[in-house]
Amino acid sequence: MSVLRSAPLGVVCLLYAAMLGAAPLPVPPSAAAAPLRKALQSVWQASPEVQAARAALDAARAHARAAAQPLYNPELSLEAENADVDRRVAGLSLALDLSGKRRARASRGEADVEVSEAGYVLLRRDIAARWLKAWSTAALAQRQDELGRQRLGLMQRFDALAMQRLQVGDISSPERDLAGLALAEAGMQQALLIGHEAAARAALLAISGESTIQLPPLPEGLPPVADSITPLAIDTLPELQQARALQQSAEAAVQVASRARLPDPTVSLAGGRVRNGPISDRVIGLNISIPLPVLNTGRAEVEAAHADADAAAAQLRSRQFIRRADLQEAQIRYVALREAAVAFRHGRAAAFGDRTALLEKLWRAGETSTSDYLTQLKQSLDTALSGHELESQTWQAWFDYLTAAGRLNDWLDGRTGEASR
């Protein structure tokens, strides 16, 4: 009996020592990001949200071109009268933009284009982050399903062995029942894992819209350390660029409202012929008219535009505070999860296959009871499932950190070593 005990324990000790000496290598950006970048290209092309943002950007550019056009078109008037005096007069009038309304509208149109451009970039980044996190969840569900199938196979073999040992009298009938119950529980838990994988893939499908995209497997290694990337300056992040463009648009709206208060004159030039009996004269007329801003001065519109500009400036400052806090939180969370994942891989808890094999040998040798075997096997499986989930959360935290640092696209392109862009 001592020989049976020492041999497997010695093997496990050697495996454990080897695990302690092997550190999980971080995944190189090119190795992990290349297949993801290819998949994301398909996601962006198929995403209705990206298509809508692109259409909104095209519309903003068209509105900007429209805002840069002259405000007023000339008016042609024709006048004819047959009475005591016959009149035939043609006139041309044009309102003159002397207050700079066109320039103000053009400035606001350009600012609105910048808002749409920043929103387009921000949407693509957010879709990429959502898809990457959903991908890691789906990859985790696939790993857990494979582990669950392994558990189901173990329980089936254990149930068959328990029946054999019951027939020869090595175990009692209650212990045989424990094996049957464990097999039934493994089948139910496997059904739950299959459901979780289906839900994860459905969430992924809701983002990509395509079920034909080849999903890359979750890398065997862990993401790089947090110090491997240099976060961009807060003001260069897409959220801040969009908020700053919104502030510029609001300030341009103040100029538009201020210019709208100033009346523009209308100049009219008319010419023709007037016949009064035998007398016929040519006439030329010049007319200048200007509206009087008496009933509606436009002051309320200017005050409202100023208030909108103040709100946009406050929103910009708020975004700055939020993004700084998000970066700090994402970095701390990622470092903690990665350290926990490294510790899990270095520890004995990661050796699920070796531990289950050892438990089965001990149970066959009669050195552990059926209940103890099932208890330890369940603990080993729960720990293995938790380890997979920890690594998936580490990858999700890595994506959150890249997003908060403004480096998600750089990581996908293999350019995280740059200090700025």
CSV table of C-alpha atoms in Angstrom, one decimal:
chain,number,residue,atom,x,y,z
A,1,MET,CA,0.0,0.0,0.0
A,2,SER,CA,2.9,2.4,0.7
A,3,VAL,CA,4.2,1.8,-2.8
A,4,LEU,CA,0.9,2.8,-4.3
A,5,ARG,CA,0.9,5.9,-2.3
A,6,SER,CA,4.4,7.1,-2.9
A,7,ALA,CA,4.5,6.6,-6.7
A,8,PRO,CA,1.7,9.0,-7.7
A,9,LEU,CA,2.6,11.5,-5.0
A,10,GLY,CA,6.2,11.6,-6.3
A,11,VAL,CA,5.0,12.2,-9.8
A,12,VAL,CA,2.7,14.9,-8.7
A,13,CYS,CA,5.5,16.6,-6.7
A,14,LEU,CA,7.7,16.6,-9.8
A,15,LEU,CA,4.8,18.1,-11.9
A,16,TYR,CA,4.2,20.7,-9.2
A,17,ALA,CA,7.9,21.7,-9.1
A,18,ALA,CA,7.9,22.0,-12.9
A,19,MET,CA,4.8,24.2,-12.8
A,20,LEU,CA,6.4,26.5,-10.2
A,21,GLY,CA,9.4,27.1,-12.4
A,22,ALA,CA,7.4,27.9,-15.6
A,23,ALA,CA,5.9,31.3,-15.8
A,24,PRO,CA,2.9,32.0,-18.2
A,25,LEU,CA,4.3,33.9,-21.1
A,26,PRO,CA,2.4,37.0,-22.2
A,27,VAL,CA,0.8,36.8,-25.6
A,28,PRO,CA,2.7,39.0,-28.2
A,29,PRO,CA,0.4,41.7,-29.6
A,30,SER,CA,0.8,40.3,-33.2
A,31,ALA,CA,0.0,36.7,-32.2
A,32,ALA,CA,-3.2,37.6,-30.3
A,33,ALA,CA,-4.4,40.7,-32.2
A,34,ALA,CA,-3.9,39.6,-35.8
A,35,PRO,CA,-6.8,37.2,-36.0
A,36,LEU,CA,-8.9,39.5,-33.8
A,37,ARG,CA,-8.3,42.4,-36.1
A,38,LYS,CA,-9.3,40.3,-39.1
A,39,ALA,CA,-12.5,39.3,-37.4
A,40,LEU,CA,-13.3,42.9,-36.4
A,41,GLN,CA,-13.0,44.1,-39.9
A,42,SER,CA,-15.9,41.8,-40.8
A,43,VAL,CA,-17.8,43.0,-37.7
A,44,TRP,CA,-17.4,46.7,-38.7
A,45,GLN,CA,-18.5,46.0,-42.2
A,46,ALA,CA,-21.6,44.2,-41.1
A,47,SER,CA,-22.6,46.4,-38.2
A,48,PRO,CA,-25.7,48.5,-38.7
A,49,GLU,CA,-24.5,50.8,-36.0
A,50,VAL,CA,-21.3,51.6,-38.0
A,51,GLN,CA,-23.4,52.0,-41.2
A,52,ALA,CA,-25.7,54.5,-39.4
A,53,ALA,CA,-22.7,56.4,-38.0
A,54,ARG,CA,-21.2,56.6,-41.4
A,55,ALA,CA,-24.4,57.9,-42.9
A,56,ALA,CA,-24.7,60.4,-40.1
A,57,LEU,CA,-21.1,61.6,-40.9
A,58,ASP,CA,-22.0,61.9,-44.6
A,59,ALA,CA,-25.1,63.9,-43.6
A,60,ALA,CA,-23.0,66.2,-41.3
A,61,ARG,CA,-20.6,66.9,-44.2
A,62,ALA,CA,-23.5,67.6,-46.5
A,63,HIS,CA,-25.1,70.0,-43.9
A,64,ALA,CA,-21.7,71.7,-43.6
A,65,ARG,CA,-21.5,72.3,-47.3
A,66,ALA,CA,-25.1,73.6,-47.2
A,67,ALA,CA,-24.3,75.9,-44.4
A,68,ALA,CA,-21.3,77.4,-46.3
A,69,GLN,CA,-23.6,78.4,-49.2
A,70,PRO,CA,-24.9,81.9,-49.6
A,71,LEU,CA,-27.9,82.6,-47.5
A,72,TYR,CA,-29.9,84.6,-50.0
A,73,ASN,CA,-30.8,84.1,-53.6
A,74,PRO,CA,-31.7,87.0,-55.9
A,75,GLU,CA,-35.4,87.7,-56.6
A,76,LEU,CA,-36.8,88.6,-60.0
A,77,SER,CA,-40.0,90.6,-60.2
A,78,LEU,CA,-42.0,91.5,-63.3
A,79,GLU,CA,-44.8,94.1,-63.2
A,80,ALA,CA,-47.3,95.0,-65.9
A,81,GLU,CA,-50.3,97.3,-65.8
A,82,ASN,CA,-52.8,98.4,-68.4
A,83,ALA,CA,-54.8,101.4,-67.2
A,84,ASP,CA,-54.6,105.1,-67.7
A,85,VAL,CA,-50.9,104.6,-67.4
A,86,ASP,CA,-49.3,101.5,-69.0
A,87,ARG,CA,-46.4,100.1,-66.9
A,88,ARG,CA,-43.9,97.4,-67.9
A,89,VAL,CA,-41.3,97.1,-65.2
A,90,ALA,CA,-38.7,94.4,-64.3
A,91,GLY,CA,-36.9,94.3,-61.0
A,92,LEU,CA,-34.1,92.4,-59.3
A,93,SER,CA,-33.6,92.3,-55.5
A,94,LEU,CA,-31.0,90.7,-53.3
A,95,ALA,CA,-30.6,90.6,-49.5
A,96,LEU,CA,-27.0,91.3,-48.5
A,97,ASP,CA,-25.3,89.3,-45.7
A,98,LEU,CA,-23.5,92.1,-44.1
A,99,SER,CA,-23.6,90.6,-40.6
A,100,GLY,CA,-21.5,87.5,-41.3
A,101,LYS,CA,-24.3,84.9,-40.9
A,102,ARG,CA,-22.8,82.7,-43.6
A,103,ARG,CA,-19.4,82.6,-41.9
A,104,ALA,CA,-21.1,81.7,-38.5
A,105,ARG,CA,-23.1,79.0,-40.1
A,106,ALA,CA,-20.1,77.6,-41.9
A,107,SER,CA,-18.1,77.5,-38.7
A,108,ARG,CA,-20.9,75.6,-36.9
A,109,GLY,CA,-21.2,73.2,-39.8
A,110,GLU,CA,-17.4,72.4,-39.6
A,111,ALA,CA,-17.7,71.9,-35.8
A,112,ASP,CA,-20.7,69.5,-36.4
A,113,VAL,CA,-18.6,67.5,-38.8
A,114,GLU,CA,-15.9,67.1,-36.2
A,115,VAL,CA,-18.6,65.9,-33.7
A,116,SER,CA,-19.7,63.3,-36.2
A,117,GLU,CA,-16.2,62.2,-37.0
A,118,ALA,CA,-15.3,61.8,-33.4
A,119,GLY,CA,-18.6,59.9,-32.8
A,120,TYR,CA,-17.8,57.6,-35.7
A,121,VAL,CA,-14.4,56.8,-34.3
A,122,LEU,CA,-15.8,56.4,-30.9
A,123,LEU,CA,-18.6,54.0,-32.1
A,124,ARG,CA,-16.1,51.8,-34.0
A,125,ARG,CA,-13.9,51.6,-30.9
A,126,ASP,CA,-16.8,50.8,-28.6
A,127,ILE,CA,-18.1,48.1,-30.9
A,128,ALA,CA,-14.6,46.6,-31.0
A,129,ALA,CA,-14.4,46.6,-27.2
A,130,ARG,CA,-17.9,45.1,-26.9
A,131,TRP,CA,-17.1,42.4,-29.4
A,132,LEU,CA,-13.7,41.6,-27.9
A,133,LYS,CA,-15.3,41.2,-24.4
A,134,ALA,CA,-18.1,39.1,-25.9
A,135,TRP,CA,-15.5,37.0,-27.7
A,136,SER,CA,-13.6,36.3,-24.6
A,137,THR,CA,-16.8,35.3,-22.8
A,138,ALA,CA,-17.7,32.9,-25.7
A,139,ALA,CA,-14.2,31.5,-25.7
A,140,LEU,CA,-14.5,30.9,-21.9
A,141,ALA,CA,-17.8,29.2,-22.4
A,142,GLN,CA,-16.3,26.9,-25.0
A,143,ARG,CA,-13.4,26.0,-22.6
A,144,GLN,CA,-15.8,25.4,-19.8
A,145,ASP,CA,-18.0,23.2,-22.1
A,146,GLU,CA,-14.9,21.1,-22.9
A,147,LEU,CA,-14.0,20.8,-19.3
A,148,GLY,CA,-17.6,19.8,-18.5
A,149,ARG,CA,-17.5,17.1,-21.2
A,150,GLN,CA,-14.3,15.9,-19.6
A,151,ARG,CA,-16.1,15.8,-16.2
A,152,LEU,CA,-19.1,13.9,-17.8
A,153,GLY,CA,-16.6,11.3,-19.2
A,154,LEU,CA,-15.0,10.9,-15.8
A,155,MET,CA,-18.4,10.4,-14.1
A,156,GLN,CA,-19.4,7.9,-16.7
A,157,ARG,CA,-16.2,5.9,-16.2
A,158,PHE,CA,-16.5,6.3,-12.5
A,159,ASP,CA,-20.1,5.0,-12.6
A,160,ALA,CA,-19.1,2.0,-14.6
A,161,LEU,CA,-16.2,1.2,-12.2
A,162,ALA,CA,-18.4,1.6,-9.2
A,163,MET,CA,-20.8,-1.0,-10.6
A,164,GLN,CA,-17.9,-3.4,-11.1
A,165,ARG,CA,-16.6,-2.8,-7.6
A,166,LEU,CA,-20.0,-3.3,-6.2
A,167,GLN,CA,-20.3,-6.6,-7.9
A,168,VAL,CA,-17.0,-7.8,-6.3
A,169,GLY,CA,-17.9,-6.4,-2.9
A,170,ASP,CA,-15.2,-3.6,-2.8
A,171,ILE,CA,-17.8,-0.9,-2.2
A,172,SER,CA,-21.2,-0.7,-0.6
A,173,SER,CA,-24.6,-0.1,-2.3
A,174,PRO,CA,-24.8,3.5,-0.9
A,175,GLU,CA,-21.4,4.3,-2.4
A,176,ARG,CA,-22.6,2.9,-5.7
A,177,ASP,CA,-25.6,5.2,-5.5
A,178,LEU,CA,-23.3,8.2,-4.9
A,179,ALA,CA,-21.6,7.4,-8.3
A,180,GLY,CA,-25.0,7.3,-10.0
A,181,LEU,CA,-26.0,10.6,-8.4
A,182,ALA,CA,-22.7,12.2,-9.4
A,183,LEU,CA,-23.3,11.1,-13.0
A,184,ALA,CA,-26.8,12.6,-13.1
A,185,GLU,CA,-25.5,15.8,-11.6
A,186,ALA,CA,-22.7,16.0,-14.2
A,187,GLY,CA,-25.3,15.6,-16.9
A,188,MET,CA,-27.4,18.5,-15.5
A,189,GLN,CA,-24.4,20.7,-15.1
A,190,GLN,CA,-23.2,20.0,-18.6
A,191,ALA,CA,-26.6,21.1,-19.9
A,192,LEU,CA,-26.2,24.4,-18.1
A,193,LEU,CA,-22.7,24.8,-19.6
A,194,ILE,CA,-24.1,24.2,-23.1
A,195,GLY,CA,-26.8,26.9,-22.3
A,196,HIS,CA,-24.2,29.3,-21.2
A,197,GLU,CA,-22.1,28.8,-24.3
A,198,ALA,CA,-25.2,29.3,-26.5
A,199,ALA,CA,-26.0,32.6,-24.6
A,200,ALA,CA,-22.4,33.8,-25.1
A,201,ARG,CA,-22.5,33.1,-28.8
A,202,ALA,CA,-25.9,34.8,-29.1
A,203,ALA,CA,-24.5,37.9,-27.4
A,204,LEU,CA,-21.6,37.8,-29.9
A,205,LEU,CA,-24.0,37.3,-32.8
A,206,ALA,CA,-26.0,40.4,-31.6
A,207,ILE,CA,-22.9,42.5,-32.1
A,208,SER,CA,-21.5,41.0,-35.3
A,209,GLY,CA,-24.7,40.0,-37.0
A,210,GLU,CA,-22.9,37.2,-38.7
A,211,SER,CA,-22.6,33.6,-37.5
A,212,THR,CA,-20.0,32.8,-40.2
A,213,ILE,CA,-17.1,34.7,-38.6
A,214,GLN,CA,-14.4,32.4,-37.5
A,215,LEU,CA,-13.8,32.9,-33.8
A,216,PRO,CA,-10.2,32.8,-32.7
A,217,PRO,CA,-9.6,30.7,-29.6
A,218,LEU,CA,-8.7,32.3,-26.3
A,219,PRO,CA,-4.9,32.5,-26.2
A,220,GLU,CA,-3.1,30.1,-24.0
A,221,GLY,CA,-0.9,32.8,-22.5
A,222,LEU,CA,-1.9,35.9,-20.6
A,223,PRO,CA,-2.1,39.5,-21.8
A,224,PRO,CA,1.0,41.7,-21.4
A,225,VAL,CA,1.7,43.6,-18.2
A,226,ALA,CA,0.1,47.0,-17.7
A,227,ASP,CA,3.4,48.8,-18.1
A,228,SER,CA,3.8,47.5,-21.6
A,229,ILE,CA,1.6,50.3,-23.0
A,230,THR,CA,1.8,54.0,-22.5
A,231,PRO,CA,-1.7,55.6,-22.1
A,232,LEU,CA,-2.5,58.5,-24.4
A,233,ALA,CA,-3.1,61.9,-23.0
A,234,ILE,CA,-6.7,62.3,-21.7
A,235,ASP,CA,-7.5,65.1,-24.1
A,236,THR,CA,-6.6,62.9,-27.2
A,237,LEU,CA,-9.2,60.3,-26.4
A,238,PRO,CA,-12.2,60.0,-28.7
A,239,GLU,CA,-14.6,60.9,-25.9
A,240,LEU,CA,-12.8,64.1,-25.2
A,241,GLN,CA,-12.4,65.0,-28.9
A,242,GLN,CA,-16.1,64.5,-29.3
A,243,ALA,CA,-16.9,66.6,-26.2
A,244,ARG,CA,-14.5,69.3,-27.4
A,245,ALA,CA,-16.2,69.4,-30.8
A,246,LEU,CA,-19.6,69.7,-29.1
A,247,GLN,CA,-18.3,72.6,-27.2
A,248,GLN,CA,-17.0,74.2,-30.4
A,249,SER,CA,-20.3,73.6,-32.1
A,250,ALA,CA,-22.2,75.2,-29.1
A,251,GLU,CA,-19.9,78.2,-29.3
A,252,ALA,CA,-20.5,78.5,-33.0
A,253,ALA,CA,-24.2,78.4,-32.3
A,254,VAL,CA,-23.7,81.5,-30.1
A,255,GLN,CA,-22.2,83.3,-33.1
A,256,VAL,CA,-25.1,82.1,-35.3
A,257,ALA,CA,-27.7,83.4,-32.9
A,258,SER,CA,-25.8,86.7,-32.4
A,259,ARG,CA,-25.5,87.3,-36.2
A,260,ALA,CA,-29.2,86.3,-36.6
A,261,ARG,CA,-30.2,89.3,-34.5
A,262,LEU,CA,-28.6,91.7,-36.9
A,263,PRO,CA,-30.9,92.7,-39.8
A,264,ASP,CA,-29.7,92.4,-43.3
A,265,PRO,CA,-30.7,95.0,-45.9
A,266,THR,CA,-32.3,94.1,-49.2
A,267,VAL,CA,-31.3,96.1,-52.3
A,268,SER,CA,-33.8,96.2,-55.2
A,269,LEU,CA,-33.1,97.5,-58.7
A,270,ALA,CA,-36.0,98.0,-61.1
A,271,GLY,CA,-36.3,99.3,-64.7
A,272,GLY,CA,-38.9,99.5,-67.4
A,273,ARG,CA,-41.1,101.8,-69.4
A,274,VAL,CA,-44.2,103.8,-68.4
A,275,ARG,CA,-46.6,105.1,-71.2
A,276,ASN,CA,-49.1,107.8,-70.4
A,277,GLY,CA,-51.0,108.5,-73.6
A,278,PRO,CA,-48.5,109.7,-76.2
A,279,ILE,CA,-45.8,110.1,-73.7
A,280,SER,CA,-43.5,107.2,-73.0
A,281,ASP,CA,-40.7,107.3,-70.4
A,282,ARG,CA,-38.1,104.9,-69.3
A,283,VAL,CA,-37.9,104.5,-65.5
A,284,ILE,CA,-35.1,103.2,-63.2
A,285,GLY,CA,-35.7,102.6,-59.5
A,286,LEU,CA,-33.4,101.8,-56.6
A,287,ASN,CA,-34.9,100.6,-53.3
A,288,ILE,CA,-33.2,99.7,-50.0
A,289,SER,CA,-35.2,98.0,-47.2
A,290,ILE,CA,-34.1,96.7,-43.8
A,291,PRO,CA,-36.3,94.9,-41.2
A,292,LEU,CA,-36.6,96.5,-37.8
A,293,PRO,CA,-35.9,94.1,-34.9
A,294,VAL,CA,-38.5,95.6,-32.7
A,295,LEU,CA,-41.1,92.9,-31.9
A,296,ASN,CA,-38.5,90.1,-31.8
A,297,THR,CA,-35.0,91.1,-30.9
A,298,GLY,CA,-33.5,87.6,-30.9
A,299,ARG,CA,-32.0,88.1,-27.4
A,300,ALA,CA,-33.6,85.0,-26.0
A,301,GLU,CA,-32.0,82.8,-28.7
A,302,VAL,CA,-28.6,84.3,-27.9
A,303,GLU,CA,-29.1,83.6,-24.1
A,304,ALA,CA,-30.1,80.0,-24.9
A,305,ALA,CA,-27.1,79.5,-27.1
A,306,HIS,CA,-24.8,80.9,-24.3
A,307,ALA,CA,-26.4,78.5,-21.8
A,308,ASP,CA,-25.8,75.5,-24.2
A,309,ALA,CA,-22.2,76.6,-24.6
A,310,ASP,CA,-21.7,76.7,-20.9
A,311,ALA,CA,-23.3,73.3,-20.5
A,312,ALA,CA,-21.0,71.9,-23.3
A,313,ALA,CA,-18.0,73.3,-21.5
A,314,ALA,CA,-19.1,71.7,-18.2
A,315,GLN,CA,-19.7,68.4,-20.0
A,316,LEU,CA,-16.1,68.5,-21.3
A,317,ARG,CA,-14.7,69.0,-17.9
A,318,SER,CA,-16.9,66.2,-16.6
A,319,ARG,CA,-15.7,63.9,-19.3
A,320,GLN,CA,-12.1,64.7,-18.3
A,321,PHE,CA,-12.7,63.7,-14.7
A,322,ILE,CA,-14.6,60.5,-15.7
A,323,ARG,CA,-11.9,59.3,-18.2
A,324,ARG,CA,-9.1,59.9,-15.6
A,325,ALA,CA,-11.1,57.9,-13.1
A,326,ASP,CA,-11.8,55.1,-15.6
A,327,LEU,CA,-8.2,54.8,-16.5
A,328,GLN,CA,-7.1,54.5,-12.9
A,329,GLU,CA,-9.8,52.0,-12.1
A,330,ALA,CA,-9.2,49.9,-15.3
A,331,GLN,CA,-5.4,49.8,-14.6
A,332,ILE,CA,-5.8,48.7,-11.0
A,333,ARG,CA,-8.4,46.1,-11.8
A,334,TYR,CA,-6.3,44.7,-14.6
A,335,VAL,CA,-3.2,44.5,-12.5
A,336,ALA,CA,-5.0,42.7,-9.7
A,337,LEU,CA,-6.7,40.2,-12.1
A,338,ARG,CA,-3.5,39.4,-14.0
A,339,GLU,CA,-1.5,38.9,-10.8
A,340,ALA,CA,-4.3,36.5,-9.6
A,341,ALA,CA,-4.2,34.6,-12.9
A,342,VAL,CA,-0.4,34.3,-12.8
A,343,ALA,CA,-0.7,33.0,-9.2
A,344,PHE,CA,-3.3,30.5,-10.3
A,345,ARG,CA,-1.1,29.2,-13.1
A,346,HIS,CA,1.9,28.9,-10.8
A,347,GLY,CA,-0.1,27.2,-8.1
A,348,ARG,CA,-1.2,23.6,-7.7
A,349,ALA,CA,-4.8,24.5,-8.5
A,350,ALA,CA,-4.1,24.6,-12.2
A,351,ALA,CA,-3.1,20.9,-12.4
A,352,PHE,CA,-6.7,19.6,-13.0
A,353,GLY,CA,-5.8,16.6,-15.2
A,354,ASP,CA,-3.0,15.4,-12.9
A,355,ARG,CA,-5.1,15.8,-9.8
A,356,THR,CA,-8.1,13.9,-11.2
A,357,ALA,CA,-5.8,11.0,-12.3
A,358,LEU,CA,-4.3,10.9,-8.9
A,359,LEU,CA,-7.7,10.9,-7.2
A,360,GLU,CA,-8.9,8.0,-9.4
A,361,LYS,CA,-5.8,6.0,-8.6
A,362,LEU,CA,-6.3,6.5,-4.8
A,363,TRP,CA,-9.9,5.6,-5.1
A,364,ARG,CA,-9.2,2.4,-7.0
A,365,ALA,CA,-6.5,1.5,-4.5
A,366,GLY,CA,-9.0,1.9,-1.7
A,367,GLU,CA,-7.1,4.8,0.0
A,368,THR,CA,-10.0,7.2,-0.3
A,369,SER,CA,-13.7,6.7,0.1
A,370,THR,CA,-16.2,7.3,-2.7
A,371,SER,CA,-17.6,10.4,-1.0
A,372,ASP,CA,-14.1,11.9,-0.4
A,373,TYR,CA,-13.3,11.2,-4.0
A,374,LEU,CA,-16.4,12.9,-5.3
A,375,THR,CA,-15.9,15.8,-2.9
A,376,GLN,CA,-12.3,16.4,-4.0
A,377,LEU,CA,-13.1,15.9,-7.7
A,378,LYS,CA,-15.9,18.5,-7.5
A,379,GLN,CA,-13.6,20.9,-5.7
A,380,SER,CA,-11.0,20.4,-8.4
A,381,LEU,CA,-13.4,20.9,-11.2
A,382,ASP,CA,-14.9,24.0,-9.6
A,383,THR,CA,-11.4,25.4,-9.2
A,384,ALA,CA,-10.5,24.7,-12.8
A,385,LEU,CA,-13.7,26.4,-14.0
A,386,SER,CA,-13.0,29.4,-11.8
A,387,GLY,CA,-9.4,29.5,-13.2
A,388,HIS,CA,-10.8,29.7,-16.8
A,389,GLU,CA,-13.2,32.4,-15.8
A,390,LEU,CA,-10.4,34.3,-14.1
A,391,GLU,CA,-8.3,34.2,-17.3
A,392,SER,CA,-11.3,35.4,-19.3
A,393,GLN,CA,-11.9,38.2,-16.9
A,394,THR,CA,-8.3,39.1,-17.2
A,395,TRP,CA,-8.6,39.4,-20.9
A,396,GLN,CA,-11.7,41.5,-20.5
A,397,ALA,CA,-10.0,43.8,-18.0
A,398,TRP,CA,-7.1,44.1,-20.5
A,399,PHE,CA,-9.5,45.3,-23.2
A,400,ASP,CA,-11.1,47.7,-20.7
A,401,TYR,CA,-7.6,49.0,-19.9
A,402,LEU,CA,-6.7,49.4,-23.5
A,403,THR,CA,-9.9,51.3,-24.1
A,404,ALA,CA,-9.4,53.6,-21.2
A,405,ALA,CA,-5.8,54.2,-22.2
A,406,GLY,CA,-6.8,55.0,-25.8
A,407,ARG,CA,-4.6,52.1,-27.0
A,408,LEU,CA,-7.1,49.5,-28.2
A,409,ASN,CA,-6.6,50.2,-32.0
A,410,ASP,CA,-2.9,50.5,-31.4
A,411,TRP,CA,-2.8,47.1,-29.7
A,412,LEU,CA,-4.8,45.6,-32.6
A,413,ASP,CA,-2.3,47.1,-35.0
A,414,GLY,CA,0.7,46.0,-32.9
A,415,ARG,CA,1.7,49.6,-32.1
A,416,THR,CA,1.4,49.7,-28.3
A,417,GLY,CA,5.0,50.6,-27.9
A,418,GLU,CA,4.5,54.1,-29.2
A,419,ALA,CA,4.4,56.8,-26.6
A,420,SER,CA,1.8,58.9,-28.5
A,421,ARG,CA,0.1,59.3,-31.8
